[in-house]
Coordinates of C-alpha atoms (C1' of nucleotides) in Angstrom, one line a residue:
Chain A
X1 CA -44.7 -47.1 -23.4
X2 CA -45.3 -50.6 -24.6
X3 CA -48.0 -52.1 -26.5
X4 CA -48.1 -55.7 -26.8
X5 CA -51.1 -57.9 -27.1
X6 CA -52.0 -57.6 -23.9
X7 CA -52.7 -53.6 -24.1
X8 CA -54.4 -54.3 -27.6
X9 CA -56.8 -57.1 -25.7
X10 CA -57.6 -54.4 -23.0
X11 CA -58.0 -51.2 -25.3
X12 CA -60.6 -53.6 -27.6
X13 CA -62.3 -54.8 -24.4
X14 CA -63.0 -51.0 -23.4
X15 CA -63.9 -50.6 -27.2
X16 CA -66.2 -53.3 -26.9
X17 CA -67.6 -52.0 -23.6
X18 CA -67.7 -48.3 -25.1
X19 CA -70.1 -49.3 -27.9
X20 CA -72.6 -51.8 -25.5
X21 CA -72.6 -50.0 -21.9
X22 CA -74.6 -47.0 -23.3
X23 CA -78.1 -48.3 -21.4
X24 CA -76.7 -51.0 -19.1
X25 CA -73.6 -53.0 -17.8
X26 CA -71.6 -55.4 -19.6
X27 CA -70.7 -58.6 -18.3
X28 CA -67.2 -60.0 -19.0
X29 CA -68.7 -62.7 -20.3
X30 CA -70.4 -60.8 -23.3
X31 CA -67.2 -59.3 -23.9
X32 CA -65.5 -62.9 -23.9
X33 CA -67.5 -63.9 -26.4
X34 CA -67.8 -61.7 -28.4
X35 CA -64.1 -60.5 -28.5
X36 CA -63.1 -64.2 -28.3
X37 CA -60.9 -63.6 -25.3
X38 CA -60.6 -65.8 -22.4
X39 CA -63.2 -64.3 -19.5
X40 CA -59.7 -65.3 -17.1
X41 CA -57.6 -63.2 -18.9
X42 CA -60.4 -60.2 -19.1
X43 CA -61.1 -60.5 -15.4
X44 CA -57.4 -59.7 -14.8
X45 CA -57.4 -57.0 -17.4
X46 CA -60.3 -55.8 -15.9
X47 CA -58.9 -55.8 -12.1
X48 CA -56.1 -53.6 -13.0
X49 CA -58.9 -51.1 -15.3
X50 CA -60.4 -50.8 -12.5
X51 CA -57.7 -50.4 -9.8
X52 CA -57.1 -47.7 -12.0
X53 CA -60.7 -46.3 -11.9
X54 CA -60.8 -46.8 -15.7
X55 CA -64.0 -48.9 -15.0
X56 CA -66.8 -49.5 -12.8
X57 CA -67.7 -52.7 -11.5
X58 CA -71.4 -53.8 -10.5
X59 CA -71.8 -56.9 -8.5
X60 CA -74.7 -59.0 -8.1
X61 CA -77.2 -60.5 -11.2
X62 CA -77.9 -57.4 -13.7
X63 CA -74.6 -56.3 -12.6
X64 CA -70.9 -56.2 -15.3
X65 CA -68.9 -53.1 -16.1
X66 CA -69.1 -49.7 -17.4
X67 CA -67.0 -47.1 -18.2
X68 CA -65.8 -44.9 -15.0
X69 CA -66.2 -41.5 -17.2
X70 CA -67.7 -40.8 -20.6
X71 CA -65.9 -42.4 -23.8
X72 CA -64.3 -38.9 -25.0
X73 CA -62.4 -38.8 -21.4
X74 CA -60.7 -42.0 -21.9
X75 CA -57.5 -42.2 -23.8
X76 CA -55.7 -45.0 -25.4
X77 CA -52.4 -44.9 -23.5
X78 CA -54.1 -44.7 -20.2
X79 CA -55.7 -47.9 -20.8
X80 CA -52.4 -48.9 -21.8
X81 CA -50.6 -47.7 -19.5
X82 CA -53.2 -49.2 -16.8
X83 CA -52.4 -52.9 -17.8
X84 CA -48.7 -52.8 -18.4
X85 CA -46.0 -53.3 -16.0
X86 CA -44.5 -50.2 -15.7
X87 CA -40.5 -51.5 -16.6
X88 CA -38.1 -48.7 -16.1
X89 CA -36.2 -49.6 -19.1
X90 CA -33.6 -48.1 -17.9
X91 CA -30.1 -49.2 -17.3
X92 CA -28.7 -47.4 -15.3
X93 CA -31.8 -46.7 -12.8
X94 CA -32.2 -43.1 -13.9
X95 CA -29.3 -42.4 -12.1
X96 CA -27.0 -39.7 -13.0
X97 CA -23.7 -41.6 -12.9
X98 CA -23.5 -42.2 -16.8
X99 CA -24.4 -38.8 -17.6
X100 CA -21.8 -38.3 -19.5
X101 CA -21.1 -41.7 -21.1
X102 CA -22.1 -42.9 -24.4
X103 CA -24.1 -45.5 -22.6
X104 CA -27.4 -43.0 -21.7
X105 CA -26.8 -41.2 -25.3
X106 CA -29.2 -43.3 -27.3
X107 CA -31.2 -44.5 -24.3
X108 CA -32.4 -40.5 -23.9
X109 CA -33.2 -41.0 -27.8
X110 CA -35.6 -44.0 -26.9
X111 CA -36.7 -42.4 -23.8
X112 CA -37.7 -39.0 -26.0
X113 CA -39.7 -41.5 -28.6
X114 CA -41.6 -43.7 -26.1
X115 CA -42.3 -40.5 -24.8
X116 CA -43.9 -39.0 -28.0
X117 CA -45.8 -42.2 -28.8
X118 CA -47.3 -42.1 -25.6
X119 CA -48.4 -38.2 -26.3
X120 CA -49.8 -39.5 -29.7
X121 CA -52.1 -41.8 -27.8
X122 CA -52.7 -39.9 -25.2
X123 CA -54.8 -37.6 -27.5
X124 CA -56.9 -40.4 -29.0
X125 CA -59.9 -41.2 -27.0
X126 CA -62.5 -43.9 -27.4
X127 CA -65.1 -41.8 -28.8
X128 CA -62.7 -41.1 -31.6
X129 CA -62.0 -44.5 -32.4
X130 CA -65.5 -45.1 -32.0
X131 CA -66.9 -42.2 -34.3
X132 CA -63.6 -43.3 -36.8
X133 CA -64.9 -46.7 -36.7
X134 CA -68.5 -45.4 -37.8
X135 CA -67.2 -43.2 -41.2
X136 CA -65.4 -45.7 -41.8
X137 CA -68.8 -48.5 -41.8
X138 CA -70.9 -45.7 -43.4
X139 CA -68.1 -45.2 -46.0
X140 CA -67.9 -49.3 -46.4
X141 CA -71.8 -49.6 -47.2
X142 CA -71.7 -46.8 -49.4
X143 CA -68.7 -48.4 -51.2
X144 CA -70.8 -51.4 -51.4
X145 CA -74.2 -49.5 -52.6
X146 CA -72.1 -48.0 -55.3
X147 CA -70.7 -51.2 -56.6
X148 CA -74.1 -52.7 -56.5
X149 CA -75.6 -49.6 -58.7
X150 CA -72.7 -50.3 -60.9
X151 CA -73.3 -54.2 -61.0
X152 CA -76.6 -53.9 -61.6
X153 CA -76.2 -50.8 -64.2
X154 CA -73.9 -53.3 -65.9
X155 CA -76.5 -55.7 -65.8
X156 CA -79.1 -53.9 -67.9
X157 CA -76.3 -52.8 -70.6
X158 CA -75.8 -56.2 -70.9
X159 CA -79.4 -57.2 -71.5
X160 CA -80.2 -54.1 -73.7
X161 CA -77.1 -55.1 -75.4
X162 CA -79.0 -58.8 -76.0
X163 CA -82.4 -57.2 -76.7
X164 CA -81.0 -55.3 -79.4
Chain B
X1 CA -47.1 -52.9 -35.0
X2 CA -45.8 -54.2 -31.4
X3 CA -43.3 -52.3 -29.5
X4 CA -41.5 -54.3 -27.0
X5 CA -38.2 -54.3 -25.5
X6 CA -36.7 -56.4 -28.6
X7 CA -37.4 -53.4 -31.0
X8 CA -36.1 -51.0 -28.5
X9 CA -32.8 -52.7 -28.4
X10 CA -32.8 -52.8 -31.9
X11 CA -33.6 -49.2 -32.5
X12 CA -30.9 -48.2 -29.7
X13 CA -28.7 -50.6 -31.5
X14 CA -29.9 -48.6 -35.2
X15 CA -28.7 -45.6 -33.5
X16 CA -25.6 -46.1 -32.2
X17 CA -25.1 -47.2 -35.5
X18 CA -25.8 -44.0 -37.5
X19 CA -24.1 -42.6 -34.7
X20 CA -20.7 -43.8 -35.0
X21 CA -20.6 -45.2 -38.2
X22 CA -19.9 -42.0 -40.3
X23 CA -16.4 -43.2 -41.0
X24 CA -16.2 -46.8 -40.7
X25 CA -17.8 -50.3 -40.0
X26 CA -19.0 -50.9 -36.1
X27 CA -18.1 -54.1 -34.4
X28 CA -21.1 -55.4 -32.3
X29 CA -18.9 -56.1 -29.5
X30 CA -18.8 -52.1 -29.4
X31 CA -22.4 -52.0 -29.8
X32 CA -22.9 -54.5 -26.8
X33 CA -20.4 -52.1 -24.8
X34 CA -21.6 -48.9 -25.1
X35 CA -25.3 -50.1 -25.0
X36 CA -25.3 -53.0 -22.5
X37 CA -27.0 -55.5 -24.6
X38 CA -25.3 -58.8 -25.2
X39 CA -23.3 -59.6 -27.8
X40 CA -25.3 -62.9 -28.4
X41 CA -28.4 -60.9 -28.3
X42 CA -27.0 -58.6 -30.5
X43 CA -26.1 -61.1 -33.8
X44 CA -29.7 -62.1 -33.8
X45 CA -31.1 -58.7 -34.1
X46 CA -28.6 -57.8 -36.5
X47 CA -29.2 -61.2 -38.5
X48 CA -32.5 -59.9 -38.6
X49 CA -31.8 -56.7 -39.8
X50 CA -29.5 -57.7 -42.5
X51 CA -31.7 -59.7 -44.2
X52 CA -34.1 -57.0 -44.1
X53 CA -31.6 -54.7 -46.0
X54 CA -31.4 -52.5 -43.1
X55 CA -27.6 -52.5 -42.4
X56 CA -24.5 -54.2 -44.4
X57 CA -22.1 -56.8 -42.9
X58 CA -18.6 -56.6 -42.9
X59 CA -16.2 -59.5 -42.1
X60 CA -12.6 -59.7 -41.2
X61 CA -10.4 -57.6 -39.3
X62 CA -11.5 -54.1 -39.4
X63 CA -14.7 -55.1 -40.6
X64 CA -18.5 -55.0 -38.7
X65 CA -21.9 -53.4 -39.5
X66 CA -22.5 -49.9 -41.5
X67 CA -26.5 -48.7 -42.3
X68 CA -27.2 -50.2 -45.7
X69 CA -28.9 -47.2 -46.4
X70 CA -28.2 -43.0 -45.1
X71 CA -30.3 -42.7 -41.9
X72 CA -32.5 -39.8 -43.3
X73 CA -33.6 -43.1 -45.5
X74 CA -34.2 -45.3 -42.6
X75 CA -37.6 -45.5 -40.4
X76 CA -38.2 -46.6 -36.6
X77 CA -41.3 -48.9 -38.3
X78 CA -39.0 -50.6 -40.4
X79 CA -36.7 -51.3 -37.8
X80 CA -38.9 -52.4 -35.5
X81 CA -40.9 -54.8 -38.2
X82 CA -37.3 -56.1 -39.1
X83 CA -37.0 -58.1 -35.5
X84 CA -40.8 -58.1 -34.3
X85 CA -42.3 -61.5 -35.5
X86 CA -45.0 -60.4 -37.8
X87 CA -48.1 -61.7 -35.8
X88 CA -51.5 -61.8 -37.6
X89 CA -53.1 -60.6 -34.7
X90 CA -57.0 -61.5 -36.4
X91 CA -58.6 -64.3 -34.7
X92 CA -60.8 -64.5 -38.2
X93 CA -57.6 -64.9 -40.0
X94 CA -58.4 -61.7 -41.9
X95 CA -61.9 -63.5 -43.4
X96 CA -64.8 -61.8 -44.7
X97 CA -66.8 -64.5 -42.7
X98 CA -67.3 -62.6 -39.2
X99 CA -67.3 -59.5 -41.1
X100 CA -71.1 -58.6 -39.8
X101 CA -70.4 -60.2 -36.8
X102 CA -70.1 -58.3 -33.7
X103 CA -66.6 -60.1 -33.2
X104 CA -64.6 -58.0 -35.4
X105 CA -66.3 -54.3 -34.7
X106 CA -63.5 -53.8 -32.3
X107 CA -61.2 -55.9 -34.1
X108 CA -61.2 -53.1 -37.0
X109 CA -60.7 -50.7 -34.7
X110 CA -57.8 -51.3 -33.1
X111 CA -55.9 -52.6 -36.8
X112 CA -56.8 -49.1 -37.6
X113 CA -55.2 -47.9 -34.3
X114 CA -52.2 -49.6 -35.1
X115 CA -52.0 -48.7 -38.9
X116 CA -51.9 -45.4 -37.4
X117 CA -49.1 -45.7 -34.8
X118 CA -46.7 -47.4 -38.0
X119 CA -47.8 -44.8 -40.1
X120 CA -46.5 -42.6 -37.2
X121 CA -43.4 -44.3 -36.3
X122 CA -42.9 -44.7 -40.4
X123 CA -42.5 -40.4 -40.7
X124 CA -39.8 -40.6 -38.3
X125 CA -35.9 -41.2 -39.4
X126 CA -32.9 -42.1 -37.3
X127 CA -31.4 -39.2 -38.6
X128 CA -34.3 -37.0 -37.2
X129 CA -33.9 -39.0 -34.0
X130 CA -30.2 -38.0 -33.6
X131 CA -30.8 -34.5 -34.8
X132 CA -33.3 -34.2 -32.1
X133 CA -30.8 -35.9 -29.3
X134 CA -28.2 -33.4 -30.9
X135 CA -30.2 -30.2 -29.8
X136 CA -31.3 -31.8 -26.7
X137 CA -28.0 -32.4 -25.5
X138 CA -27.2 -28.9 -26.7
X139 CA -30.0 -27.8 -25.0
X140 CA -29.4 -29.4 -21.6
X141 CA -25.7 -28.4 -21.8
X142 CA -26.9 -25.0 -22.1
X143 CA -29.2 -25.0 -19.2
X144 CA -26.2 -27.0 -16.9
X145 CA -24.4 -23.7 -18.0
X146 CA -27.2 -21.4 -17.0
X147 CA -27.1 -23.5 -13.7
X148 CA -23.8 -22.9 -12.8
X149 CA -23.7 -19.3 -13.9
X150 CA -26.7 -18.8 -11.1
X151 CA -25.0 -20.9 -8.9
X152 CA -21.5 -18.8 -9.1
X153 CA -23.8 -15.6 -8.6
X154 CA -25.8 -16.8 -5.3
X155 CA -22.2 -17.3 -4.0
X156 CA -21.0 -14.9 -5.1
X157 CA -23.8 -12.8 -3.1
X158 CA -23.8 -14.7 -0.2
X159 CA -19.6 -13.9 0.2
X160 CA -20.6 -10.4 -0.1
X161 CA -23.5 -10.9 2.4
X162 CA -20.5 -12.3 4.6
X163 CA -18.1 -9.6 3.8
X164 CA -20.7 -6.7 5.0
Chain C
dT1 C1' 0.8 -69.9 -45.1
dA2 C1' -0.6 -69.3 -40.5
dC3 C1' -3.0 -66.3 -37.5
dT4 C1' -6.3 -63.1 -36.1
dT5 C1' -10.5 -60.7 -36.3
dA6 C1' -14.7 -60.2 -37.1
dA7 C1' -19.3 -61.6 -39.1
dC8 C1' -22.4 -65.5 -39.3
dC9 C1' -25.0 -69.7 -37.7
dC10 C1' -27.1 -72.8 -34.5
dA11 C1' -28.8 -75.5 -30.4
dG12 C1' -30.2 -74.8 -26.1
dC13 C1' -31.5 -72.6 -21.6
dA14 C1' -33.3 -69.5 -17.8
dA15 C1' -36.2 -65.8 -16.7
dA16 C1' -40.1 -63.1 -17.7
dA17 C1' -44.4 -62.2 -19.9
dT18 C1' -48.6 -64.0 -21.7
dA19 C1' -52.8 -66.4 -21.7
dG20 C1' -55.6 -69.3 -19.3
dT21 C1' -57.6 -72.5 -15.3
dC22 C1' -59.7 -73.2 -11.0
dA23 C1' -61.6 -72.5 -6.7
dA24 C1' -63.1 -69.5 -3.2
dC25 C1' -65.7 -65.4 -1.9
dT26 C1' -69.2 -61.2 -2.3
dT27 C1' -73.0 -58.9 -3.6
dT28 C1' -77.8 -58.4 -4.7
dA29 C1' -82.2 -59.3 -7.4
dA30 C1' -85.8 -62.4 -7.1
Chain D
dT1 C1' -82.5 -66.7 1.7
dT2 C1' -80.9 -68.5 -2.1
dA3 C1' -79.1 -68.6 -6.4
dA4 C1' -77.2 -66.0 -10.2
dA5 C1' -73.6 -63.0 -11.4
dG6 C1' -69.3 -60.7 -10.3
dT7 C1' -64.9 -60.2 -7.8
dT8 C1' -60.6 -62.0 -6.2
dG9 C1' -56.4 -64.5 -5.8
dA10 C1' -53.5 -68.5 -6.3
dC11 C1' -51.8 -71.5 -9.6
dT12 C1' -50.3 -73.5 -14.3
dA13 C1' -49.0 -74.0 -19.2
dT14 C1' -47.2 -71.7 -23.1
dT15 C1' -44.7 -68.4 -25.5
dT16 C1' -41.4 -64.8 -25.9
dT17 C1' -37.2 -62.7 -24.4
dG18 C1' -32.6 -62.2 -23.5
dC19 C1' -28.6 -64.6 -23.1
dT20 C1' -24.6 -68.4 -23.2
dG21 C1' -21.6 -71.1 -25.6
dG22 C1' -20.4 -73.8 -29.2
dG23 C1' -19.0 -73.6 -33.8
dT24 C1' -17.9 -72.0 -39.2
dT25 C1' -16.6 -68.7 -42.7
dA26 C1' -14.6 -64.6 -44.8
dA27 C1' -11.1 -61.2 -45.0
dG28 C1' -7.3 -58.9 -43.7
dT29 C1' -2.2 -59.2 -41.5
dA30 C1' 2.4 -61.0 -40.1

DNA sequence: TACTTAACCCAGCAAAATAGTCAACTTTAA
DNA sequence: TTAAAGTTGACTATTTTGCTGGGTTAAGTA
């Protein structure tokens, strides 16, 4: 398991697509804009997302993307997984012949993390991130409504303060 | 947080540290050998981690690198932020100006993503990681064990199949 | 003191990954 | 049937990665 900027470009594209492909399809070029990533670069991502029936593809004018299942069947490190190159990592091919050396001892160690990250994100979905993202906005504007209470609370202590 | 094959080799480089370091400094050129990373490759990570205050330098004869800290105290995020480039990853530059915009809805989301994956890797220690690789090795040794005792029975059957 | 061993430092270089460009080719709504 | 909208692939520039080889400096040892 890697993540680079390339798998955090395609799991924010599929955000992106999550949140606007609820009615109708998405064209790249929405998701160009307003992602600012190159439409190239998202029409590669996108080949591979849906070589690996992540998404669906509608041709023709009216046509873009969707999602190829609903948003709390698609996990992080599938999407992930679906535009990295799969690099073995390993050495020694996997092979059995240093078993027994001290060159596989902390390779297995790495192995057994990348493994356990890759769990991690295999159990957050879209619509997680997604409902996440709305407590946190609702939390954010009630943060703000608070303040402004306060502000303007201050406000009139300040004036009855004056008046008095 | 970005995890490439640069913070691999520095992790795998972390851990053959702890794990050989008990009694005295470790030479890089050892590092390079049991781990088959180049030396070269090596004295940048490690100039790296120095100056992050993750591991001490030793010159002279006898000397080499020790953790600067036990590895209980010592997390895979750190490591990994020690030789990762910090990249700022906001196209906004972290400015309240597209903050209504549509171009940062996903952007949030995946910062908290990755807040959550360093939070992650943050919880987990090299010493854990060896601990782990200690009872796995156990473990597998065990089960070669089991193997072999099953194997030494089925012959064992089949010569008294033979002898019938 | 000379010698050795290692960390440290630096400039550069080849391969790979990343990000993007361009030009064909398909589909389909109007 | 045609033009808009999408797919596809080949090609290029830039950055990162991993490595080579040249040193210098500090600390032990003969």
């Amino acid at each position: 398991m890697r993540l680079t900027t390339k798998g955090r470009y395609a799991v924010t594209a599929m955000l992106d697509l999550a949140f606007h492909s609820d009615t109708k399809p998405v064209t790249l070029t929405d998701i160009a804009a307003r992602q600012t990533i190159s439409l190239s670069y998202l029409e590669q991502l996108f080949s591979r997302l849906r070589r690996a029936n992540m998404v669906k593809g509608i041709r023709g004018p009216g046509g873009g993307y969707t999602l190829a299942d609903t948003a709390d069947k698609i996990n992080i490190a599938d999407i992930i997984a679906a535009v990295d190159e799969p690099i073995d990592a390993t050495k020694c091919g996997g092979e059995a012949n240093c078993q027994k050396e001290q060159a596989c001892l902390t390779h297995d160690l790495w192995m057994g993390l990348s493994d356990q990250i890759r769990a991690y994100l295999k159990d957050i979905t879209l619509a997680q991130l997604l409902e996440k993202h709305h407590v946190q906005t609702v939390a954010k504007r009630q943060d703000q409504d608070a303040e402004q209470v306060i502000e303007i609370h201050r406000h009139t202590e300040l004036l009855s303060s004056l008046s008095e």
